[in-house]
Tab-separated table of C-alpha atoms in Angstrom:
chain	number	residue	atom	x	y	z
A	1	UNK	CA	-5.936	3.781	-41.020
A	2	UNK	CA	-6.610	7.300	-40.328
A	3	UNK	CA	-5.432	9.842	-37.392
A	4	UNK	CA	-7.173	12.894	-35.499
A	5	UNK	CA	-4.352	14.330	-33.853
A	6	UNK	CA	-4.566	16.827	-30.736
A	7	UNK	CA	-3.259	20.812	-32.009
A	8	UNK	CA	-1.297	22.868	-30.251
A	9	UNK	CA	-2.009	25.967	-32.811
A	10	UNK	CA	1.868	26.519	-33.198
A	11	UNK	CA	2.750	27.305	-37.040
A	12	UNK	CA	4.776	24.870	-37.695
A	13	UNK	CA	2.739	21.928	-36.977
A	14	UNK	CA	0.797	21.295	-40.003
A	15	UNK	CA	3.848	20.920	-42.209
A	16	UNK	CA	5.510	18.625	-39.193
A	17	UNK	CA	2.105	16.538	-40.205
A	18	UNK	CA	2.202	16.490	-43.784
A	19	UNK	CA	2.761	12.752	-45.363
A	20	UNK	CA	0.828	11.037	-42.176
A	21	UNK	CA	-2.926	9.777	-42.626
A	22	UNK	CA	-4.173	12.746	-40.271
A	23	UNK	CA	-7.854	13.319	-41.259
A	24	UNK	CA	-8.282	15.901	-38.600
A	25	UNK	CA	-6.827	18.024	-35.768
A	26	UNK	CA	-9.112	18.617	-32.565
A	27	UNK	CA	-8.923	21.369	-30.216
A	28	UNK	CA	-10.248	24.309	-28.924
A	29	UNK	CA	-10.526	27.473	-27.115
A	30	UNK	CA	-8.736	27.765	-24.075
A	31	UNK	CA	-11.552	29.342	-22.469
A	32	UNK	CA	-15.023	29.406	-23.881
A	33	UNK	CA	-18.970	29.612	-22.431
A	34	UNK	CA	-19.389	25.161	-22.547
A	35	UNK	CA	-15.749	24.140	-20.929
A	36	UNK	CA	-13.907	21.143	-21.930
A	37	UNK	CA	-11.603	18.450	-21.071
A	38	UNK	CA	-8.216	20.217	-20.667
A	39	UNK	CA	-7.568	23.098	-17.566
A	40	UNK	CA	-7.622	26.350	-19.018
A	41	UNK	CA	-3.849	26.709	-17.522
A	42	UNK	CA	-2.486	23.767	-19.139
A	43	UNK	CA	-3.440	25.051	-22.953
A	44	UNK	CA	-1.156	28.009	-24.418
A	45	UNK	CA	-2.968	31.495	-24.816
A	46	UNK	CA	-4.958	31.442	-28.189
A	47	UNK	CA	-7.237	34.124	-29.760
A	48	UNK	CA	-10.350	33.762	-32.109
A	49	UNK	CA	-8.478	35.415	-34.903
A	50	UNK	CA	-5.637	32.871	-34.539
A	51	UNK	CA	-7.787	30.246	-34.004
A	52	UNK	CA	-9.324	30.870	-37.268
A	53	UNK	CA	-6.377	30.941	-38.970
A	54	UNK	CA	-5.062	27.984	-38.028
A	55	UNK	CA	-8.526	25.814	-38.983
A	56	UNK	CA	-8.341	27.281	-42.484
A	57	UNK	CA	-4.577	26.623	-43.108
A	58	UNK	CA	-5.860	22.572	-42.323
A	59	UNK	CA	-8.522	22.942	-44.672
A	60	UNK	CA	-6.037	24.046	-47.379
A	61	UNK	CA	-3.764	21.103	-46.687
A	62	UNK	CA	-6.962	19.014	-47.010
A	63	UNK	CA	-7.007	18.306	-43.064
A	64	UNK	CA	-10.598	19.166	-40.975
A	65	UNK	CA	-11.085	20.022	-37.815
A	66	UNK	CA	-12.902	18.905	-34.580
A	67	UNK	CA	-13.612	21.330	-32.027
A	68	UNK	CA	-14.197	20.082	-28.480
A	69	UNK	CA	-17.861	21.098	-27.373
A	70	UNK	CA	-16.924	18.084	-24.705
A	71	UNK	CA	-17.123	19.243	-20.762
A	72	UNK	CA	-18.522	16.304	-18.782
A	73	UNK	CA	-20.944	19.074	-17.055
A	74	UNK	CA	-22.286	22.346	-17.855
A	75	UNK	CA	-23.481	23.493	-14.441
A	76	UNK	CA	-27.032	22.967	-15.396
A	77	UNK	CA	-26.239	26.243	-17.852
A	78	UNK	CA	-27.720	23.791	-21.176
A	79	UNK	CA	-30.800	24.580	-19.516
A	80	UNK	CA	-31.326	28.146	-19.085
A	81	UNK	CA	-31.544	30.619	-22.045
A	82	UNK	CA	-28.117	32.481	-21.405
A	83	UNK	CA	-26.540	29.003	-21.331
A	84	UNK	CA	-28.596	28.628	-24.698
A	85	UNK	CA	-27.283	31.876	-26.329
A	86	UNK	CA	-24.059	31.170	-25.245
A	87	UNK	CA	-23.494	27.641	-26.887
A	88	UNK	CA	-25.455	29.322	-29.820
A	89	UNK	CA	-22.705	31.894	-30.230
A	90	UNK	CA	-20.139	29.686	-29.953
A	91	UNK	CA	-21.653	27.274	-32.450
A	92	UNK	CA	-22.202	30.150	-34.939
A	93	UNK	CA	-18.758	31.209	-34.936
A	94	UNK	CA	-16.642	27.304	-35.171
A	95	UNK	CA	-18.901	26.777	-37.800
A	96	UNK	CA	-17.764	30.190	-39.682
A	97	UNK	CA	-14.197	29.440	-39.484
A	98	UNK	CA	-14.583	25.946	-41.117
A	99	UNK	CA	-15.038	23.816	-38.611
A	100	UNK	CA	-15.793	20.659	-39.635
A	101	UNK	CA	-16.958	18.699	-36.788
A	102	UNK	CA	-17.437	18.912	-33.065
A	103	UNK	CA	-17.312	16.579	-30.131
A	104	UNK	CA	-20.263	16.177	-27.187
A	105	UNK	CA	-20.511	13.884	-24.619
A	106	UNK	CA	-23.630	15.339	-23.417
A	107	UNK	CA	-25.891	13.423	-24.759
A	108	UNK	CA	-28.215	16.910	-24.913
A	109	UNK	CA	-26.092	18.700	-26.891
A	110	UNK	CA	-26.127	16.078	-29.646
A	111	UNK	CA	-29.717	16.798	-31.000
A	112	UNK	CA	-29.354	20.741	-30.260
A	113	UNK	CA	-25.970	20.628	-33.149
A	114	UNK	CA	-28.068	18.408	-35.323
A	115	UNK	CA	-31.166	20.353	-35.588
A	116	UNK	CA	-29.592	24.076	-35.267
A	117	UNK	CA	-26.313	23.377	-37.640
A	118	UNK	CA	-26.449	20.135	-39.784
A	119	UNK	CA	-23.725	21.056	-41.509
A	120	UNK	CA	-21.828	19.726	-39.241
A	121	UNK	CA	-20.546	16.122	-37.884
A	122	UNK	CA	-21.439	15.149	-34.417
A	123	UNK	CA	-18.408	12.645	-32.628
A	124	UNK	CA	-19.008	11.178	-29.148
A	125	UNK	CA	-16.194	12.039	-26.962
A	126	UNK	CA	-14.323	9.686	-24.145
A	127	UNK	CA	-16.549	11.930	-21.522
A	128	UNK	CA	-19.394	9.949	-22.503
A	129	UNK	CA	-17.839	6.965	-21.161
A	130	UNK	CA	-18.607	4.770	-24.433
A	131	UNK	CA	-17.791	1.049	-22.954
A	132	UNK	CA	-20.199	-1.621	-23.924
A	133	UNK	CA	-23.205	-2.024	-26.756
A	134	UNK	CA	-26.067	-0.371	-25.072
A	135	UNK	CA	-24.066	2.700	-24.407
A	136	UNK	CA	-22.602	2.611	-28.173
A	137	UNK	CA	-26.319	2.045	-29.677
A	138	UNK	CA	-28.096	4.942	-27.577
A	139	UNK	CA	-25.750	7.635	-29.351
A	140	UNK	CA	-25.923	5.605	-32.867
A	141	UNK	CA	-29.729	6.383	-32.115
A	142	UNK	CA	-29.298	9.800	-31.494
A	143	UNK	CA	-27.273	10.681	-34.397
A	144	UNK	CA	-24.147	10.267	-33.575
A	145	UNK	CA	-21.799	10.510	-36.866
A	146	UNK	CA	-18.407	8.749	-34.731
A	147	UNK	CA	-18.001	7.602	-31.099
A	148	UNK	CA	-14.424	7.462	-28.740
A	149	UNK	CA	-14.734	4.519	-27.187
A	150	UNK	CA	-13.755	5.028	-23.296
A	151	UNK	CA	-10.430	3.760	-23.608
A	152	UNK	CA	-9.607	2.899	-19.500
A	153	UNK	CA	-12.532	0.670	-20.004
A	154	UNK	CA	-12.103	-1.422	-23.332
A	155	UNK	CA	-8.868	-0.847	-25.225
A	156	UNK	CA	-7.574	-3.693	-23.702
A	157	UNK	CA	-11.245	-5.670	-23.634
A	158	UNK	CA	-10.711	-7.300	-27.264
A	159	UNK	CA	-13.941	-9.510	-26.640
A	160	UNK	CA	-16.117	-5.786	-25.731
A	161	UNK	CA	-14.065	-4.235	-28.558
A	162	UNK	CA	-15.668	-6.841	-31.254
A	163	UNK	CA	-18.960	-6.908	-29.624
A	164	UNK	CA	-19.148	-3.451	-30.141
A	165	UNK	CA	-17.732	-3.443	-33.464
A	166	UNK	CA	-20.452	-6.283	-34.681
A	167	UNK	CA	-23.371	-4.178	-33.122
A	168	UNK	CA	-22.982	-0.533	-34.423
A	169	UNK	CA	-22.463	0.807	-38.108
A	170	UNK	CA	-20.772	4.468	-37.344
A	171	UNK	CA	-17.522	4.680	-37.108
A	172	UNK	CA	-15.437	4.240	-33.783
A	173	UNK	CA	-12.673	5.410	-32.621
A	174	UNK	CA	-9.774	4.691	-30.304
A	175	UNK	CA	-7.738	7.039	-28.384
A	176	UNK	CA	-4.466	5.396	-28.898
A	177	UNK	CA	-1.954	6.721	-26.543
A	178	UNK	CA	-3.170	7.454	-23.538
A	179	UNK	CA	-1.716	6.317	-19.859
A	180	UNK	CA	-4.779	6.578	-17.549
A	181	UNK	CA	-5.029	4.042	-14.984
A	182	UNK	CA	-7.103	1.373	-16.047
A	183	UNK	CA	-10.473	1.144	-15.109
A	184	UNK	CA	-9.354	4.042	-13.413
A	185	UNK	CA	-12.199	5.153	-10.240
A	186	UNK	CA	-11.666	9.141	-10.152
A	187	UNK	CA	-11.869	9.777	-13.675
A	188	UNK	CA	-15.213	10.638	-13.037
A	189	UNK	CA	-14.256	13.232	-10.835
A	190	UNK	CA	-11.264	14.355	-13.298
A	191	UNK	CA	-13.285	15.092	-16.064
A	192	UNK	CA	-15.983	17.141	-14.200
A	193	UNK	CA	-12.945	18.957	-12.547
A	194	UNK	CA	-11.403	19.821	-16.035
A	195	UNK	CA	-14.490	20.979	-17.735
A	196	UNK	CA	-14.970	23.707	-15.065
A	197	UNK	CA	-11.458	25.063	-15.327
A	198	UNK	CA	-12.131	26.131	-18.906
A	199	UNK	CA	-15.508	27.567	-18.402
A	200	UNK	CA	-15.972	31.135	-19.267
A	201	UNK	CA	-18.080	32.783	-16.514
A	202	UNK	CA	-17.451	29.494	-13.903
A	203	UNK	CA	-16.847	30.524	-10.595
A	204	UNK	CA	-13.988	29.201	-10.285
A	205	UNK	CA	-12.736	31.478	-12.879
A	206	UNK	CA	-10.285	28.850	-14.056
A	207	UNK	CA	-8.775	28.273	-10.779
A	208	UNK	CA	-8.420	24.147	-10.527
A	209	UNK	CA	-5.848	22.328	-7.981
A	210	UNK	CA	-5.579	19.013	-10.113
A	211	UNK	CA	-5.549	16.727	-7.171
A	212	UNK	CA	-6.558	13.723	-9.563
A	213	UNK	CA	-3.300	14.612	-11.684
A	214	UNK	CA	-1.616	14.353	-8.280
A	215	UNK	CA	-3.092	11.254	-7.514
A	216	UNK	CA	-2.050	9.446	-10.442
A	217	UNK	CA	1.628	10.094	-10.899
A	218	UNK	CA	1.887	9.541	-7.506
A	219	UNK	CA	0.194	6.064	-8.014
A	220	UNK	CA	2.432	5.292	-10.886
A	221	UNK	CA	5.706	6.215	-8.728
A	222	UNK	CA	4.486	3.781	-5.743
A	223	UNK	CA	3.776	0.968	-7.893
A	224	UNK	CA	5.227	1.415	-11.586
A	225	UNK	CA	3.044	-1.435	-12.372
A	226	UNK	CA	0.865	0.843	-13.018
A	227	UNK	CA	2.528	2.620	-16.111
A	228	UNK	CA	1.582	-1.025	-17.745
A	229	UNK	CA	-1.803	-1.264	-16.382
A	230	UNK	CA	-3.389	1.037	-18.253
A	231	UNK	CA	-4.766	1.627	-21.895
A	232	UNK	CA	-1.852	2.542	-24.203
A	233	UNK	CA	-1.748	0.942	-27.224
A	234	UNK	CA	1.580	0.487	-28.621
A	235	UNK	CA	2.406	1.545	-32.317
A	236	UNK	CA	3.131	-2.173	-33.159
A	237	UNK	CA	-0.260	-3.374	-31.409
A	238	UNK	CA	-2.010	-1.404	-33.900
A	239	UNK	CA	-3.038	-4.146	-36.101
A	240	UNK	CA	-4.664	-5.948	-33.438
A	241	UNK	CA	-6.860	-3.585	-33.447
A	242	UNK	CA	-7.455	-3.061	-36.820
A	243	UNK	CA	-8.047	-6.571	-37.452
A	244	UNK	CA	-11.179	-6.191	-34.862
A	245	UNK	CA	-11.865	-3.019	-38.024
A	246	UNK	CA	-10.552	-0.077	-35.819
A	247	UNK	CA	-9.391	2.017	-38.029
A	248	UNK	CA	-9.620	5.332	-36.609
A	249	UNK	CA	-7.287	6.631	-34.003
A	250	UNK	CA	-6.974	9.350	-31.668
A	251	UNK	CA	-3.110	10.638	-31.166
A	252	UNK	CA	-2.668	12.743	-27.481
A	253	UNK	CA	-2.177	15.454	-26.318
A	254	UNK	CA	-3.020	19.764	-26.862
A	255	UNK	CA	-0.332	20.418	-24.742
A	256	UNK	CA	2.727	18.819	-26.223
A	257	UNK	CA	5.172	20.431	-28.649
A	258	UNK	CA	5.110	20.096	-32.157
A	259	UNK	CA	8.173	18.141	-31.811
A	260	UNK	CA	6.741	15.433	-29.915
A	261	UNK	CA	3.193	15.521	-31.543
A	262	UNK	CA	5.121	15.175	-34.940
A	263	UNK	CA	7.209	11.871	-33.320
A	264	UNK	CA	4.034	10.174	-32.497
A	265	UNK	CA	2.419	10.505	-35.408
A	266	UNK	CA	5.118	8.919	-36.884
A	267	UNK	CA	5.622	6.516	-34.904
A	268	UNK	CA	2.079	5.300	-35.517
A	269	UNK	CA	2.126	5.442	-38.925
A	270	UNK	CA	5.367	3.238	-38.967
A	271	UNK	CA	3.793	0.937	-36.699
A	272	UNK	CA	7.381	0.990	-34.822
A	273	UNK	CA	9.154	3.078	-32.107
A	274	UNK	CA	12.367	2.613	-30.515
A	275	UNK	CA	12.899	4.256	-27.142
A	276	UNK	CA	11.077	5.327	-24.001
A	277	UNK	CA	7.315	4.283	-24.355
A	278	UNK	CA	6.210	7.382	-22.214
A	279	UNK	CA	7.562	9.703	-25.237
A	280	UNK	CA	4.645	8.514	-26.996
A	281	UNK	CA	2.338	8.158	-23.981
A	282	UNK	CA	2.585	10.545	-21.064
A	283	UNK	CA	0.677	13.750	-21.122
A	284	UNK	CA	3.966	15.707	-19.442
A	285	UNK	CA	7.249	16.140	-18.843
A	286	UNK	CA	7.940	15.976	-22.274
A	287	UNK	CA	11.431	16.458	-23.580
A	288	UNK	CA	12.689	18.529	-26.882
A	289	UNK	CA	15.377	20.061	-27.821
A	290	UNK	CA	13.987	23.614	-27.968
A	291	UNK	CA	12.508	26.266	-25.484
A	292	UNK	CA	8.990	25.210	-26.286
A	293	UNK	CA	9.574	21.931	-23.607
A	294	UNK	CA	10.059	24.319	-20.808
A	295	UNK	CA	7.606	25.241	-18.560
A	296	UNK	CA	3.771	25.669	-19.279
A	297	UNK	CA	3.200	28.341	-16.391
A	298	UNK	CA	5.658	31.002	-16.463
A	299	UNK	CA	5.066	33.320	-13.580
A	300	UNK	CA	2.425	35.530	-15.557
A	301	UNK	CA	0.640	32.675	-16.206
A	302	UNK	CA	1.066	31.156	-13.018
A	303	UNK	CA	-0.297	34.479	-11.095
A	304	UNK	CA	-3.392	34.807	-13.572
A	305	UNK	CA	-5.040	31.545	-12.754
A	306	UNK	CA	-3.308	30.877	-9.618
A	307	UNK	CA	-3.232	33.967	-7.557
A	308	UNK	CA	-6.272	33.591	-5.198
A	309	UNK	CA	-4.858	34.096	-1.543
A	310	UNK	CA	-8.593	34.305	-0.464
A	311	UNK	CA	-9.540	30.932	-1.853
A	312	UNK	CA	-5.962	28.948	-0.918
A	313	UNK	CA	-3.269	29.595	0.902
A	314	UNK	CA	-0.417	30.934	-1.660
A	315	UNK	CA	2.700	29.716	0.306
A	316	UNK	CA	1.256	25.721	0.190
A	317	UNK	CA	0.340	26.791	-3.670
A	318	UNK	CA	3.740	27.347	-4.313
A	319	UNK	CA	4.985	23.821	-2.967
A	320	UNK	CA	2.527	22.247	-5.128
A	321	UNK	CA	3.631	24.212	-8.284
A	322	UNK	CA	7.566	22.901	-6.860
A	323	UNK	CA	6.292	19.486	-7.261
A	324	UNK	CA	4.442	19.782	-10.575
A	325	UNK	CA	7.722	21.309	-11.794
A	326	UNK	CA	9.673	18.352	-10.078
A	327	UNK	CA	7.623	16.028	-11.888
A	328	UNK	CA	6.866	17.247	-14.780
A	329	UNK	CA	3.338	17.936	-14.837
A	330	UNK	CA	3.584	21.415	-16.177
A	331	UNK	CA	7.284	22.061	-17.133
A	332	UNK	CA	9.299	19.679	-19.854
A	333	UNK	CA	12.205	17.503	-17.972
A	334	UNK	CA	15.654	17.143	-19.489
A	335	UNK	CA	16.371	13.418	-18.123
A	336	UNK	CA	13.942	10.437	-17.724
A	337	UNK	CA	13.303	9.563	-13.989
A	338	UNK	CA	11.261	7.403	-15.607
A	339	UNK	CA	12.009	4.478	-18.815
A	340	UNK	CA	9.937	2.238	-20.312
A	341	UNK	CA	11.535	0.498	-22.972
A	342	UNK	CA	9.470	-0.336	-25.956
A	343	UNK	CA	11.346	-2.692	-27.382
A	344	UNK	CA	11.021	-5.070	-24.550
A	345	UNK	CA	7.468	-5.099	-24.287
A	346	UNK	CA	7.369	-6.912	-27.631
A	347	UNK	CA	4.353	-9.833	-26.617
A	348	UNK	CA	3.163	-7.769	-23.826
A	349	UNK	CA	-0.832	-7.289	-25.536
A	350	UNK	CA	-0.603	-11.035	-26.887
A	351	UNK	CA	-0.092	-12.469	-23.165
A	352	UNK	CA	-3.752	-10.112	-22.391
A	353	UNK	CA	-5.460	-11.609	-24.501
A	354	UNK	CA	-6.670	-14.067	-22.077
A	355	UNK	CA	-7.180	-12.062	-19.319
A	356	UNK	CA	-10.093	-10.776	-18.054
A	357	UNK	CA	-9.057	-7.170	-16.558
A	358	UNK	CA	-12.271	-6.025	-15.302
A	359	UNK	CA	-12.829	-9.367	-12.862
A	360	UNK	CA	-9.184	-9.740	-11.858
A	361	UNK	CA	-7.354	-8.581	-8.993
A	362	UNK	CA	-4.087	-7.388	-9.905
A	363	UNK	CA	-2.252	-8.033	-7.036
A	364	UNK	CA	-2.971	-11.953	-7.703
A	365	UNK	CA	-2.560	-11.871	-11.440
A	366	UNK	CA	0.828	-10.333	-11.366
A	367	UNK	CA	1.115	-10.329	-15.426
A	368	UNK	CA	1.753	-6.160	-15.566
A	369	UNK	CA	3.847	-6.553	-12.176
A	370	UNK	CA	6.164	-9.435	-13.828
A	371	UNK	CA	6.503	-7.451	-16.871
A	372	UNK	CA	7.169	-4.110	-15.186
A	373	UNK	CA	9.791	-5.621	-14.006
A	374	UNK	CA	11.504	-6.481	-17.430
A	375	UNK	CA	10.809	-3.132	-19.067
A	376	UNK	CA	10.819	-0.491	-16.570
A	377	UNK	CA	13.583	1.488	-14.971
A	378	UNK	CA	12.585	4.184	-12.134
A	379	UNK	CA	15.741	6.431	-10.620
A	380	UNK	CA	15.307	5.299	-7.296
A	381	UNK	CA	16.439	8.606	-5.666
A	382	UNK	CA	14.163	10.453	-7.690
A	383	UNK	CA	11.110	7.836	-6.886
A	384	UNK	CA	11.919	8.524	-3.155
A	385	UNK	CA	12.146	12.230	-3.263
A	386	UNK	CA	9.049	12.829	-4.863
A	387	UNK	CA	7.250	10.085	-2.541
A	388	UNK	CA	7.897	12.258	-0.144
A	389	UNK	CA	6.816	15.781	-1.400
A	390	UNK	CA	3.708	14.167	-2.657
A	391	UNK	CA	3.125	12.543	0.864
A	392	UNK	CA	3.469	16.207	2.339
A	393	UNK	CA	1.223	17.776	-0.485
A	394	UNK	CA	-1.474	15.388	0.000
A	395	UNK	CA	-1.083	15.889	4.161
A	396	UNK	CA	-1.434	19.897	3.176
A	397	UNK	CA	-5.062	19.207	1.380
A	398	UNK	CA	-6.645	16.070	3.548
A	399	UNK	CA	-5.712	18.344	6.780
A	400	UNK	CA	-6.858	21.167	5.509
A	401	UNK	CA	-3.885	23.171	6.307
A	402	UNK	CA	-3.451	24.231	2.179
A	403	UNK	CA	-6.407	26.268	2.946
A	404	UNK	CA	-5.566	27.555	6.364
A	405	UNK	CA	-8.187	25.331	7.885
A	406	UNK	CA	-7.655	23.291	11.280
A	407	UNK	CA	-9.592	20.244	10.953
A	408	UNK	CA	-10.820	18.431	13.909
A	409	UNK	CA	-9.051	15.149	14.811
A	410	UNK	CA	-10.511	11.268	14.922
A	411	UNK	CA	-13.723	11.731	12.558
């Protein structure tokens, strides 16, 4: 069993690593001329010089690293010959500071790294959407040295999972603790969203409202069935899917301290974790015991990428920001409005096994619904209050008043 495990560049987390199976770290640029899969605002300031550093102190601890050439879309710029020189440039330089692989998921891009700077592996990232054979043999085809399976789609599809398995040679991967909705129908729209908040030169100029971040913790607080419908895998599910011969997994996320990086890790190598599941699983609100769990805009930050009173009305921005805040989404929390408790979802992959997510309908199945029920506390008050701010934020964009526009009424 080996781990690639998301970096947040901070010093201290290589030796917080040291003593796991972590192959690799992945990451990136906060900014850079491709875009990838995190907003430009939710990763912490990082230079090329610091960058640098931090891929050759992994190398000396025998650790590679994976840099994220991964946006879902380009803007058409893969085809013109500034796009070209760009993604040239930035090639030339991961590759100088030790790099030792890089993700795609446009399928363009794979042939371009391959021919232009061998040297280097080629993985296929979750963007690509990875979720049956065909899909899985196109990029074996190409070149493709590893492929991220899309894990809303299969990590819970054991039947998919060993097709695949059986049909390809490379080596797969599964992202292992991740709490997307399953099967989950504005990804699509996230991950375009996302790649053009951390393109250099975009017009948007990193400027992103992340209405599909919105939508799904809203989701999850109207129907915590939802936590469990999704595509987590829990530390002591592991060898289910190692037994299919997974053996490579992908630990979440660039934007989480050390401290909480450093418990999953563990808690995946142990096979074993005692507590609330989201520690492992939810890309916010995490909670530490030092400054670094407090809030990922401070108001320098905030004003940089947020600070557009010609493209949004600033006085709705700032009740949005409230209710990220509130929630979690970019500041840690100090209490958990929100439990799931590991221990009692003991059996909870078994009783999947014979369920067929992709042709059910949830609401008749009820097997998430009757187990949310066992394992999952929500604060009620809390649930209620932030129903309601997200009702009113959502009201703000659909109406158009967020951006000072009157909409006309009945179409």
């Amino acid at each position: 069993m080996k781990f690639s495990v998301a970096t947040n560049f901070e010093p201290d987390l290589l030796p917080a690593l040291e003593g796991y199976p972590v192959v690799e770290l992945f990451g990136k640029l906060p900014c850079d001329s491709v875009g990838g899969g995190r907003a430009s605002f939710m990763l912490a300031p990082l230079g090329k010089t610091q960058f640098r550093a931090h891929v050759q102190d992994a190398a000396r601890r025998g650790i590679g690293f994976n840099y994220l050439v991964n946006p879902a879309c380009m803007d058409n710029r893969e085809f013109i010959r500034k796009g070209q020189a760009e993604l040239e440039r930035l090639l030339e330089f991961v590759e100088e500071c030790g790099v030792t692989s890089v993700t795609v998921s446009l399928p363009f891009l794979l042939p371009i790294i391959k021919k232009r700077h061998p040297r280097l592996k080629v993985r296929v990232g979750v963007y690509a959407r990875v979720d049956c054979v065909a899909k899985a043999r196109f990029w074996e085809d190409l070149g493709a040295d590893c492929i991220t399976l899309e894990s809303i789609a299969v990590n819970r599809d054991f039947a998919m999972l060993r097709s695949i398995r059986q049909a390809v040679g490379l080596e797969l991967q599964l992202i292992a603790n991740s709490n997307c909705l399953i099967f989950c129908p504005i990804s699509g729209q996230h991950m375009v969203n996302l790649s053009h908040a951390s393109q250099k030169g975009h017009a948007s100029r990193g400027f992103m409202i992340d209405y599909c971040a919105l939508k799904c913790s809203a989701l999850k607080l109207a129907d915590p069935s939802h936590y469990l419908r999704s595509e987590f895998i829990r530390p002591e599910d592991i060898k289910a899917y190692t037994d299919l011969g997974f053996h490579s997994f992908k630990i979440l996320e660039r934007g989480a301290p050390t401290e909480v990086l450093a418990r999953r890790v563990r808690a995946y190598a142990e096979g074993r974790f005692d507590g609330n599941l989201l520690d492992l699983i939810q890309p916010y609100g995490y909670k530490t015991g030092s400054a670094k769990g407090g809030s990922l805009l401070d108001l320098r930050r905030f004003a940089r990428f947020f600070f557009r009173p010609l493209a949004v009305r600033q006085s709705g921005l700032l009740r949005l920001k409230r209710l990220a805040e509130k929630r979690g989404l970019v500041a840690g929390l100090d209490w958990d409005p929100v439990h799931i408790d590991n221990r009692l979802l003991d059996g909870f992959l078994e009783g999947m096994r014979g369920i067929d997510c992709r042709s059910s309908d949830c609401s008749r199945c009820g097997y998430c619904e009757r187990w949310t029920r066992e394992a999952v506390r929500v604060d009620e008050r809390y649930r209620q209050e932030l129903l309601q701010l997200y009702h009113e934020a959502f009201h703000d964009m659909y109406s158009g008043s967020l951006w000072g526009i009157a909409g006309r009424r009945g179409e």
